[in-house]
Short mmCIF file of C-alpha atoms in Angstrom, two decimals:
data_model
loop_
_atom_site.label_atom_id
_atom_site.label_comp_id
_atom_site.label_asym_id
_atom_site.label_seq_id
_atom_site.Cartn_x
_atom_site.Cartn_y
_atom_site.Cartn_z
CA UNK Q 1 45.05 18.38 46.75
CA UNK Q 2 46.38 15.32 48.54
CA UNK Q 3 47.92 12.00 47.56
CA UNK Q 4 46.97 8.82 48.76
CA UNK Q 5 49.08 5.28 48.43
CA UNK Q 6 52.71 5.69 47.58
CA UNK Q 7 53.00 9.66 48.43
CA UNK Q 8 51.66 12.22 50.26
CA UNK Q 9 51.09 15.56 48.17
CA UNK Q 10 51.37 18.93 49.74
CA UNK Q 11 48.33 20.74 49.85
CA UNK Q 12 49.54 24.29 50.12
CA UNK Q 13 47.93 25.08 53.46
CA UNK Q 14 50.32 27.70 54.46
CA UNK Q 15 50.79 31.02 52.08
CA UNK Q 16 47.01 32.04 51.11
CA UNK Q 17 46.61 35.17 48.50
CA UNK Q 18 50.40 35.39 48.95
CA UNK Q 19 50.43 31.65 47.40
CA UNK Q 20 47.55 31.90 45.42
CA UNK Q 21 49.32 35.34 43.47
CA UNK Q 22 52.58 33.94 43.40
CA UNK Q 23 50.93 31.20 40.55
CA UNK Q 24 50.06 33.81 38.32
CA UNK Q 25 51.31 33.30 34.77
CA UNK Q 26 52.83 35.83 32.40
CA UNK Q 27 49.26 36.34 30.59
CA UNK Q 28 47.74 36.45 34.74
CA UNK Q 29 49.88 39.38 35.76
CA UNK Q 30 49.67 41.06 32.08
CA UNK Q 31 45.97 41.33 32.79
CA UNK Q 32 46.31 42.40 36.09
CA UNK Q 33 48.89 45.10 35.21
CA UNK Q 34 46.24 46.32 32.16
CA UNK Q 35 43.18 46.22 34.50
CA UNK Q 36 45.18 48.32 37.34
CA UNK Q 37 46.55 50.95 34.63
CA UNK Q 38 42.77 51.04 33.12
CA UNK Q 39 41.04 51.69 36.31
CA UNK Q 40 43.95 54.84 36.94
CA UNK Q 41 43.47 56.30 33.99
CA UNK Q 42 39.29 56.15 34.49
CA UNK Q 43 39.79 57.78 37.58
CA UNK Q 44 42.02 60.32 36.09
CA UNK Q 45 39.62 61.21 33.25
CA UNK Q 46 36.80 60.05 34.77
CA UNK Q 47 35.31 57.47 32.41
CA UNK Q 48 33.60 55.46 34.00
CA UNK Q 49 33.65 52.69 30.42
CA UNK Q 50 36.99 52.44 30.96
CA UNK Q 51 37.02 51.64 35.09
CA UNK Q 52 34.35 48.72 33.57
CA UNK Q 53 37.00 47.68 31.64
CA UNK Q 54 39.95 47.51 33.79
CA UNK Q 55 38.11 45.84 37.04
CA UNK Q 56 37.53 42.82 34.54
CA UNK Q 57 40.46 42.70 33.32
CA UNK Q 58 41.93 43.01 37.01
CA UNK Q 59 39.58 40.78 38.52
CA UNK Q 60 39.49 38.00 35.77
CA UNK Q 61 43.31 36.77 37.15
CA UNK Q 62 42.48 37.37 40.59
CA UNK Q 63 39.35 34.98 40.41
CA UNK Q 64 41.24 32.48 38.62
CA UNK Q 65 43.92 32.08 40.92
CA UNK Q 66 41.72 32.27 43.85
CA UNK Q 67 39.30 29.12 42.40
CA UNK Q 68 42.03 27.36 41.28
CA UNK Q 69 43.90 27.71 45.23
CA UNK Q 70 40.68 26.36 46.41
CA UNK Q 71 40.37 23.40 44.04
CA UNK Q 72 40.93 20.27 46.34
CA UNK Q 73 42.18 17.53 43.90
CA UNK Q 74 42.65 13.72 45.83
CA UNK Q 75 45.06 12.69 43.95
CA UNK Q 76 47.45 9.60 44.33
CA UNK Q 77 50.75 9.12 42.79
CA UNK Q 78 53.49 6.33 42.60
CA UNK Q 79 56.86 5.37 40.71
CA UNK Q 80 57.99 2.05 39.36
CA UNK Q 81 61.71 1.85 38.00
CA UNK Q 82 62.46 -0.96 35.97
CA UNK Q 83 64.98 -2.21 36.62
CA UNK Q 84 66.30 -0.52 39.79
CA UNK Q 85 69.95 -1.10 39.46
CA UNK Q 86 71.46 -0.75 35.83
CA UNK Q 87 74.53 -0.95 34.55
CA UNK Q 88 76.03 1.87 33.59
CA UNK Q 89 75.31 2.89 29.59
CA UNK Q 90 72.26 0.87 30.02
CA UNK Q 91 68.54 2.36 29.70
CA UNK Q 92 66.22 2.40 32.62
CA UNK Q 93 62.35 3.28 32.55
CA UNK Q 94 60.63 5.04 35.18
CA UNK Q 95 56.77 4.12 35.06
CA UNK Q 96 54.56 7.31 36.76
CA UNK Q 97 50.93 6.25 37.58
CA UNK Q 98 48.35 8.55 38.86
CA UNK Q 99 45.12 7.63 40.24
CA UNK Q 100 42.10 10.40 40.73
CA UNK Q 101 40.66 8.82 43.98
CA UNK Q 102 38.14 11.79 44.54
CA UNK Q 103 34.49 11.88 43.31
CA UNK Q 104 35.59 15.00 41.22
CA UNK Q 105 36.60 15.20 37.89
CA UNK Q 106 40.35 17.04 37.68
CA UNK Q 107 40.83 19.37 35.34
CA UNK Q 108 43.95 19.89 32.85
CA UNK Q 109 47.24 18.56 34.72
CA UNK Q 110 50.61 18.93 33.85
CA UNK Q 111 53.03 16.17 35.49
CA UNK Q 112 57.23 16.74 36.17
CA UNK Q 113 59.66 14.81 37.80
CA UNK Q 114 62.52 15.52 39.13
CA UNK Q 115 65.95 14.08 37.75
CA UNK Q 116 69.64 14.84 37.84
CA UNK Q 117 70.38 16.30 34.85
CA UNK Q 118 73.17 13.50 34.33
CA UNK Q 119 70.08 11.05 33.67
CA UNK Q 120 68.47 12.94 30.88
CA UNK Q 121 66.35 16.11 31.00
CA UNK Q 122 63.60 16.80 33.39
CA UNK Q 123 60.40 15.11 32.07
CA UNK Q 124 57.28 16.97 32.01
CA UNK Q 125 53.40 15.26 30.44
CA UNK Q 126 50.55 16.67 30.16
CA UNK Q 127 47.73 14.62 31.92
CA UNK Q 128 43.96 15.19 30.13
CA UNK Q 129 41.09 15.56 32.69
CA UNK Q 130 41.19 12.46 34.89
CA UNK Q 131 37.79 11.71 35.63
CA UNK Q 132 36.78 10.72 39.10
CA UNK Q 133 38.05 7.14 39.72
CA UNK Q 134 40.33 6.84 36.54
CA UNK Q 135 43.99 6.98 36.46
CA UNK Q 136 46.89 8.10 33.99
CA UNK Q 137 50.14 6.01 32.78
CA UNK Q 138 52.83 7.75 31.63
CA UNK Q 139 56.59 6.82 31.35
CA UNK Q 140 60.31 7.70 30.71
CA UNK Q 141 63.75 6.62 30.01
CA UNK Q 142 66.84 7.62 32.19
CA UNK Q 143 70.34 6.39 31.07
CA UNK Q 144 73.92 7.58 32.72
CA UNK Q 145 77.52 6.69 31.63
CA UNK Q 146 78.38 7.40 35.09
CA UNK Q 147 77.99 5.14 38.11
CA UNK Q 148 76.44 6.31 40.91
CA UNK Q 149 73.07 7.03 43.02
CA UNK Q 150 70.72 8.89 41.95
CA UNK Q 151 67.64 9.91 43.41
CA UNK Q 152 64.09 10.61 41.11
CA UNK Q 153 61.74 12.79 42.68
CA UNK Q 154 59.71 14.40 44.23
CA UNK Q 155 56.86 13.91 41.65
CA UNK Q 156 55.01 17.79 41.19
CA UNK Q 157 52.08 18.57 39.31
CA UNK Q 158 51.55 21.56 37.86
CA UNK Q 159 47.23 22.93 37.87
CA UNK Q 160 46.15 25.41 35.51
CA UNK Q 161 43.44 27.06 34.83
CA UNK Q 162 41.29 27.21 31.46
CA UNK Q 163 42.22 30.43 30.39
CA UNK Q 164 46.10 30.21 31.62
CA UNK Q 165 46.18 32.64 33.94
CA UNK Q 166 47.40 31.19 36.92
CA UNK Q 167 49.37 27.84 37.53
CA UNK Q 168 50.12 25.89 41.01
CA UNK Q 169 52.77 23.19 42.04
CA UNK Q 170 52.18 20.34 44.35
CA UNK Q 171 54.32 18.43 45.33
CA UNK Q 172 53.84 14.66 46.39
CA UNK Q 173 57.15 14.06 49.55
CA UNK Q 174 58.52 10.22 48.20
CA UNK Q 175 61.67 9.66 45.56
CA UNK Q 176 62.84 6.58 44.31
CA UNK Q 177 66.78 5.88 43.94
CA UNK Q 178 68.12 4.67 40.83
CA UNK Q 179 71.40 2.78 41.37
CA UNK Q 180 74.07 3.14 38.15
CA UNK Q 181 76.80 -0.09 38.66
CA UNK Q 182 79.57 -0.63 36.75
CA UNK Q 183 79.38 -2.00 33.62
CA UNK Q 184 79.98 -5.83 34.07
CA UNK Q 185 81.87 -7.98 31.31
CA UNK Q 186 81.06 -11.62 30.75
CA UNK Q 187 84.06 -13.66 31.51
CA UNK Q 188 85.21 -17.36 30.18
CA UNK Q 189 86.15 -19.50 32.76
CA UNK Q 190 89.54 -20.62 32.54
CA UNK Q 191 91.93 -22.04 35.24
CA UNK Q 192 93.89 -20.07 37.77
CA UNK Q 193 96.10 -21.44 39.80
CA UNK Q 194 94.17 -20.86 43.95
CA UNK Q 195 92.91 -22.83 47.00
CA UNK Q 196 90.06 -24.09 45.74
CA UNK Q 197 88.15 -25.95 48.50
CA UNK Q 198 84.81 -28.26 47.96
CA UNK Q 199 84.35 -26.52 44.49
CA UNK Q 200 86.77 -26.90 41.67
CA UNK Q 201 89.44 -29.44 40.97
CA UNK Q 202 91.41 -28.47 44.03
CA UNK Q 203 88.57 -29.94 45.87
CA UNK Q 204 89.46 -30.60 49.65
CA UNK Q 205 87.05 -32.05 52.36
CA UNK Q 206 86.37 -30.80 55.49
CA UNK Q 207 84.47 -31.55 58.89
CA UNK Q 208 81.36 -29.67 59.28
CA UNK Q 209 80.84 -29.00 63.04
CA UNK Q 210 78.17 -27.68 64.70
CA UNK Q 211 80.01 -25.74 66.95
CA UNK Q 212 83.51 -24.17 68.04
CA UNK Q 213 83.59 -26.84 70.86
CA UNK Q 214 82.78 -29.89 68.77
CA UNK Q 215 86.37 -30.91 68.37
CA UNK Q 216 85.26 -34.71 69.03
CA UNK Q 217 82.41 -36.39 68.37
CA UNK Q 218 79.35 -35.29 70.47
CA UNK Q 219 76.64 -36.54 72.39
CA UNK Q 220 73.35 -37.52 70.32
CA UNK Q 221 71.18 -34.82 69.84
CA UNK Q 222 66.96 -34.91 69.93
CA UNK Q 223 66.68 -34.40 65.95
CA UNK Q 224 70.02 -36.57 64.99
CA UNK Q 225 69.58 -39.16 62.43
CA UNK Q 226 70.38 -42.34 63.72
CA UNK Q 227 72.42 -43.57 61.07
CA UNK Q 228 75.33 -41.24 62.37
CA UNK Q 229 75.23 -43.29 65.92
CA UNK Q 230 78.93 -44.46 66.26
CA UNK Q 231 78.32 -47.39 67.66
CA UNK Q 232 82.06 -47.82 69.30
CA UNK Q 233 82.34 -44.82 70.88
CA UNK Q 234 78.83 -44.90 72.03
CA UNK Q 235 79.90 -48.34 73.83
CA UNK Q 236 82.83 -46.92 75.22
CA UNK Q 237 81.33 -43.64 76.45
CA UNK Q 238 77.78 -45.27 77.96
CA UNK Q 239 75.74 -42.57 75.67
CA UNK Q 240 74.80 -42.43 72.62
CA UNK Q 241 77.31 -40.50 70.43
CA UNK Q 242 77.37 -39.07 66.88
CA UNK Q 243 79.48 -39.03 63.87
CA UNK Q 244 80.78 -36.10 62.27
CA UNK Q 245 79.72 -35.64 58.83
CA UNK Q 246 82.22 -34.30 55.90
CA UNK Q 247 80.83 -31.76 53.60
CA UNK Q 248 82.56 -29.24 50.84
CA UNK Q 249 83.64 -25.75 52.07
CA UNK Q 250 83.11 -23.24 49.51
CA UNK Q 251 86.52 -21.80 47.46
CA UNK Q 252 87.60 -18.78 48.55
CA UNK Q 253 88.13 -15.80 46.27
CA UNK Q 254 89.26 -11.82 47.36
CA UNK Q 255 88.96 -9.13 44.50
CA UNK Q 256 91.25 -5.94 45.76
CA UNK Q 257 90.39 -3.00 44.30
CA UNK Q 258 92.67 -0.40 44.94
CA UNK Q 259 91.50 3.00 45.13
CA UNK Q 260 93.76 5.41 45.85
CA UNK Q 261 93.55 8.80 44.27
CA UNK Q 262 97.81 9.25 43.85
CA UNK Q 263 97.35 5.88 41.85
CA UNK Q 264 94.88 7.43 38.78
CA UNK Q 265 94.65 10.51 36.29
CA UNK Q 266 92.27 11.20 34.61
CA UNK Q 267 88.42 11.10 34.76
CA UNK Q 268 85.10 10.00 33.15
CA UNK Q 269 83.81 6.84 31.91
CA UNK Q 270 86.57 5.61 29.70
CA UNK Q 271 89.47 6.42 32.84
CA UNK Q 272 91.61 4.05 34.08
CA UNK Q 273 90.18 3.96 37.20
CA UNK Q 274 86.77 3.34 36.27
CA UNK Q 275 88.45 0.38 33.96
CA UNK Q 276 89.31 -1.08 37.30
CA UNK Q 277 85.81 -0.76 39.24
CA UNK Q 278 84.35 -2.64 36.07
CA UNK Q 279 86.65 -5.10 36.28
CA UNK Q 280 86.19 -5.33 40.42
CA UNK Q 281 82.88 -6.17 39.23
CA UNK Q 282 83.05 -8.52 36.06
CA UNK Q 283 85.16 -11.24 38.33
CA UNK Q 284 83.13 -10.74 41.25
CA UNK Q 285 79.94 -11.57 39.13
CA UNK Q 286 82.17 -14.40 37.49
CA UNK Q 287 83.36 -15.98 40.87
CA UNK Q 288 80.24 -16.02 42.37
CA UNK Q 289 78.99 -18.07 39.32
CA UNK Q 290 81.15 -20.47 39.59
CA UNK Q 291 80.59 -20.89 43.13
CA UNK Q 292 83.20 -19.09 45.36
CA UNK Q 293 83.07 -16.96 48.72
CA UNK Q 294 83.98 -13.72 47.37
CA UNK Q 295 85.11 -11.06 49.47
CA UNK Q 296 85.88 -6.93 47.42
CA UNK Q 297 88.67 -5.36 49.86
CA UNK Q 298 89.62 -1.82 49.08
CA UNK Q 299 93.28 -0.44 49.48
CA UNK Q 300 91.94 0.86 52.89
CA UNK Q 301 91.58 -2.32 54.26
CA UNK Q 302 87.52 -2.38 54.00
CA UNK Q 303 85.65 -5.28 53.19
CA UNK Q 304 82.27 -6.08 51.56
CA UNK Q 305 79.91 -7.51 52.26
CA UNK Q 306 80.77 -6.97 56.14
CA UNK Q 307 82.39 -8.54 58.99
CA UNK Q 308 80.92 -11.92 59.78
CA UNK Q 309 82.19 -14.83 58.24
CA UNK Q 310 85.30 -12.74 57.56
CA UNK Q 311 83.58 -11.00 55.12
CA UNK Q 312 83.16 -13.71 53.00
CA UNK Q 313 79.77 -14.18 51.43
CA UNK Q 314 79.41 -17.96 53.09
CA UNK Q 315 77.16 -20.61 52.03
CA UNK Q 316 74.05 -19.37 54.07
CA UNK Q 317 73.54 -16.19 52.04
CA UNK Q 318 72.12 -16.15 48.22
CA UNK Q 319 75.01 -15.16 45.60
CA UNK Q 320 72.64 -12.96 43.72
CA UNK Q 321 72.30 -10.84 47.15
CA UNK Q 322 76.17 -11.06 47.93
CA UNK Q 323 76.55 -9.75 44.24
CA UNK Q 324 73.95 -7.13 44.64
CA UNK Q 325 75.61 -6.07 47.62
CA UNK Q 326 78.78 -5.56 46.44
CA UNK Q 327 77.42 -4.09 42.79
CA UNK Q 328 76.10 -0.99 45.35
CA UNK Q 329 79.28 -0.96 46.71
CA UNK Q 330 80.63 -0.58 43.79
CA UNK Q 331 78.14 1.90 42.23
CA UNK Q 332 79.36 4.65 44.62
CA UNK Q 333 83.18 3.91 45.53
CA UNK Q 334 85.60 6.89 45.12
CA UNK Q 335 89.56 7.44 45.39
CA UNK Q 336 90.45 6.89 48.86
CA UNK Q 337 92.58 9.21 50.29
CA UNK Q 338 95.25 6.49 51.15
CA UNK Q 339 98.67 6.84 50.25
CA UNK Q 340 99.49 2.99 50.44
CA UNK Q 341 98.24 -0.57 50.26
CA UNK Q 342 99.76 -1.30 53.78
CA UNK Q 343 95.83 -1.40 55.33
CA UNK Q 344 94.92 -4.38 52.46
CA UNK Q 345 97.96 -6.23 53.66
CA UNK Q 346 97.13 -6.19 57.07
CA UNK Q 347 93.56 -7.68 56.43
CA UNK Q 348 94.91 -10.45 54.04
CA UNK Q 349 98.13 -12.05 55.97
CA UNK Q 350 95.39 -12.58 59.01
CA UNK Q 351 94.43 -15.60 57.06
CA UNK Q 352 94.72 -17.93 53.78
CA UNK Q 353 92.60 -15.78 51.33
CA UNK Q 354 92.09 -18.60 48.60
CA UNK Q 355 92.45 -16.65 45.15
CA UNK Q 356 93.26 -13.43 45.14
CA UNK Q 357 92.56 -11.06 41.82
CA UNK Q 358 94.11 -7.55 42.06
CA UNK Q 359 93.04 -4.18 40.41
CA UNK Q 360 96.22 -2.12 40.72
CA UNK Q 361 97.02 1.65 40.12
CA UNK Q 362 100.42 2.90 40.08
CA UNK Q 363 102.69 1.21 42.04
CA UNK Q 364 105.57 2.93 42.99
CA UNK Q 365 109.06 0.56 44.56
CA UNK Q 366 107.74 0.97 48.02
CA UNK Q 367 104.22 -0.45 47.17
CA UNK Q 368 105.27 -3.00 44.48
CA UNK Q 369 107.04 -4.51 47.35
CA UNK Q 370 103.56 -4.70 49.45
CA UNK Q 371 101.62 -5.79 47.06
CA UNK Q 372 104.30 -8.59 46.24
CA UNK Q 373 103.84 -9.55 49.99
CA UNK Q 374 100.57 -9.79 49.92
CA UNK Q 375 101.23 -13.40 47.39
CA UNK Q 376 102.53 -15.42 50.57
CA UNK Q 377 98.72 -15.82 51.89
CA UNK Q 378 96.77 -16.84 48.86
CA UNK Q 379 96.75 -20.04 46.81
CA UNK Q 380 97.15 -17.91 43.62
CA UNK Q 381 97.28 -14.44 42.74
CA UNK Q 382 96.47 -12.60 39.46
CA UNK Q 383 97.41 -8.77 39.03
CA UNK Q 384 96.07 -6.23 36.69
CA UNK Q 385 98.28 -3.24 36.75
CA UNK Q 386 96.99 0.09 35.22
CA UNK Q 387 99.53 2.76 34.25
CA UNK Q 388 98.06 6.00 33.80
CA UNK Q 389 101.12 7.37 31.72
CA UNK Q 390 99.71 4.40 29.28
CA UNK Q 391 96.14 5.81 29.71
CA UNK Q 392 96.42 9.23 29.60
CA UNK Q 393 98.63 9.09 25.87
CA UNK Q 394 96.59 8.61 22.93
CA UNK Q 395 95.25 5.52 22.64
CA UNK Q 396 97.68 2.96 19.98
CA UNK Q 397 96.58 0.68 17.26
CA UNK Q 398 99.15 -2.23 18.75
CA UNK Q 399 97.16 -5.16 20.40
CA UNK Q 400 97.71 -7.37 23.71
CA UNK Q 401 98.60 -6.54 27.30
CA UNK Q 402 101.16 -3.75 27.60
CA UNK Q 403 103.66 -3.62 30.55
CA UNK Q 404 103.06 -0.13 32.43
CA UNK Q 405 106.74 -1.17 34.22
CA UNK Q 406 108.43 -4.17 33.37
CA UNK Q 407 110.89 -3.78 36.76
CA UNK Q 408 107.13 -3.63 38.85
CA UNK Q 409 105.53 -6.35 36.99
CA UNK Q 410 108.61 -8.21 37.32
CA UNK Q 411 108.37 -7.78 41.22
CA UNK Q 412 105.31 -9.27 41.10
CA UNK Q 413 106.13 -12.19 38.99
CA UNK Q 414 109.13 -13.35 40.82
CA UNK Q 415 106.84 -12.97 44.20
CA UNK Q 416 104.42 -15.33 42.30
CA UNK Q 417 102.00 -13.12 40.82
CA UNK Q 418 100.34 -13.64 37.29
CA UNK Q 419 100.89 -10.09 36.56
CA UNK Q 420 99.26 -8.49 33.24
CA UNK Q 421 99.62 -4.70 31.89
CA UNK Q 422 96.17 -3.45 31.37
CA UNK Q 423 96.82 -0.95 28.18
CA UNK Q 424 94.29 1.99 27.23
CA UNK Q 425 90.73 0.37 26.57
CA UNK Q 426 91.68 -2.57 26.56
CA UNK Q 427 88.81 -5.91 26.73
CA UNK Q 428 89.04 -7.64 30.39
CA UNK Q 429 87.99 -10.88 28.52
CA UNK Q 430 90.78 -10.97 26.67
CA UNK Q 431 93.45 -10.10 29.25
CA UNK Q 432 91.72 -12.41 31.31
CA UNK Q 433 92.20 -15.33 28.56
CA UNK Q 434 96.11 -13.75 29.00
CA UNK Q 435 96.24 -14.51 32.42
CA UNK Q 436 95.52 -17.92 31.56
CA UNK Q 437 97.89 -18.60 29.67
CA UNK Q 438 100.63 -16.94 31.61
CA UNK Q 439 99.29 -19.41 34.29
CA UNK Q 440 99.82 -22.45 32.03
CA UNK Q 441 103.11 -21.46 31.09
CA UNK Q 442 104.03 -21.13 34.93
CA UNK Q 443 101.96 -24.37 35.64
CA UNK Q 444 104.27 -26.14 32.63
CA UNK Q 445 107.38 -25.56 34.30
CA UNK Q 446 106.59 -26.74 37.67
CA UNK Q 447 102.96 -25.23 39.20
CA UNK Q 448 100.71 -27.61 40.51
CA UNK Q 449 97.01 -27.34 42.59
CA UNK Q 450 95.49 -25.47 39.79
CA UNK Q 451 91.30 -24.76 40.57
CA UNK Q 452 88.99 -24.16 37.92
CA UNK Q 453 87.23 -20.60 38.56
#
């Protein structure tokens, strides 16, 4: 048997009899054992009825297995996930086709896929005889609470023969990956004090230059529109020379996730730490709506999506690929093994970071103090501090934001920080809508340059 189109099935070259017997079912080697022990005891008392007896019954599994080794199906088998990347909670389907692209008729096939057991059990169909050019359509569901990758395959059909007495597995070498991402929350937009530049109500201009060296205005290039000629400068220089044009710069926004393992307890869907990575990933899906560069930096100083453009997701790449990006990112991130957010702070005082939203674990004196550093760079800052004392206690009936330290949160504050408690469970929407008006409250008394995001 062989596959053709999306995988290649293995066609059990190697192995022979040894293969051929190893396929024998419970009712194949029952016979076998009953035809040996008849033919014995024939020889023993020498009738020959009964040797009859037991060579069928000995041969009857032996033929069976060896026809059924020999049977050359062409079969061809693909996957189809829809969709690819889920969020987590959310139901996927897996479509299985298979396609009988021999002149042969197959006979009775039974069809399993492979799947970690966190997606569901292991699906198994049972495929009617595919007649020669037709094809079978069969699919499942997969669903995880957990975030991850996980990989579907290899496809393996089972062949058996009519009278069950020997069964064979081939299987086809392709899997498909199924991508879990955090669970994303839809977010109002509201206004946050940050550097918002060409989008926003802090909109700023600035010059759009076509290279590092074009500090002036440059010669006329073949291709130039005309009506950027400066005509004065032209005169002066004796060539013709060009304007520069003014055009928006995208606003800037950096999501910090921190990840350190000292900074959670606990585990599983509903931890505090996985409260964060869904967060990470509701305002980097909400930024990117509304326009913004956005940039997810870890504790460890690692950025995404890479290191052009600062890591920025600039104007010349589609959001919906920065987001997907970033979603994979976050599909697989783990505790680091960090034991501070000095790394982060290095990457964001090399520059003015815009916004900057901040998923926070613990924060012990030492690293309250870093992360209140880390305000002097950005146009605004917002902080979401989990405590895991908070988390890991039963869960309370009292609503709104709950301060996991009032002397750390008031670290941040005075350093400039819109700083919120995140308490057990609690809806990112709503400490979001918080945030906001903290921020107006600030803004009241004396805060100015607000952007709209």
């Amino acid at each position: 048997m062989s596959a053709a189109g999306h995988a290649e099935a293995d066609r059990g070259e190697k192995g022979g009899l040894r293969t051929a017997l190893a396929g024998l079912t419970t009712r194949g080697r029952s016979f076998l054992a009953a035809g040996i022990a008849a033919a014995v005891c024939a020889y023993v008392l020498g009738q020959s009825d009964l040797l009859r007896v037991g060579l069928l019954l000995a041969v009857l599994p032996l033929v069976c297995a060896g026809v059924l080794y020999r049977t050359r199906y062409r079969v061809a088998g693909s996957r189809r996930l829809s969709p690819a990347r889920v969020p987590a909670s959310a139901e996927a389907r897996v479509h299985l086709r298979m396609d009988n692209v021999s002149r042969l008729p197959t006979g009775l096939l039974m069809l399993q896929d492979r799947v970690p057991y966190v997606l569901g059990p292991r699906p198994r169909f049972v495929l009617d005889r595919v007649e020669a050019g037709g094809r079978r359509e069969v699919s499942y569901r997969v669903r995880s609470d957990l975030r991850g990758r996980y990989p579907l395959g290899p496809l393996q059909l089972r062949l058996t023969d009519p009278f069950g007495m020997c069964e064979l597995t081939r299987s086809f070498s392709t899997y498909d990956t199924l991508t879990v991402i955090p669970r994303v929350e839809s977010l109002p937009p509201v206004r946050l004090t940050g550097e918002a530049k060409g989008y926003g109500d802090g909109r700023q201009r600035s010059l759009a230059l076509a290279g590092e060296d074009d500090v002036i205005p440059r010669g006329y290039r073949y291709g130039d529109d005309l009506r950027r000629v400066h005509w004065r400068l032209t005169a002066r220089y004796g060539e013709l020379m060009v304007r520069r044009e003014e055009q928006p710069q995208r606003s800037r926004c950096t999501v910090l996730l921190d990840t350190r393992g000292l900074a959670y307890r606990g585990a599983g869907p509903d931890s505090a730490f996985e409260w964060a990575v869904s967060g990470a990933a509701s305002v980097l899906v909400h930024m990117l709506e509304r326009g913004f560069s956005v940039r997810l930096l870890t504790d460890t100083g690692t950025s995404v999506p890479g290191e052009g453009a600062d890591g920025f997701a600039g104007a010349n790449q589609e959001s919906a690929d920065a987001a997907g990006l970033m979603m994979d990112t976050l599909a697989v991130v783990d505790h680091s093994d960090g034991i501070g957010l000095s790394p982060a702070y290095d990457v964001l005082r090399g520059g003015t970071e815009g916004l900057l939203v901040a998923f926070f674990g613990d924060l012990d004196e030492e690293q309250a103090t870093v992360a209140a550093r880390m305000r002097q760079r950005s146009g605004g800052a917002l902080a979401f501090v989990l405590d895991s004392d908070v988390w890991t206690r039963e869960a309370t009936d009292v609503p709104g934001p709950v301060d996991p330290g009032e002397e750390r949160l008031r670290l941040l504050r005075e350093a400039g920080w819109t700083a919120v408690g995140v308490p057990r469970g609690a809806s990112l929407e709503q400490l979001w809508r918080h945030a906001d008006r903290d921020r107006m409250g600030l803004a009241a008394t004396g805060g100015s340059g607000e952007a709209r995001s």
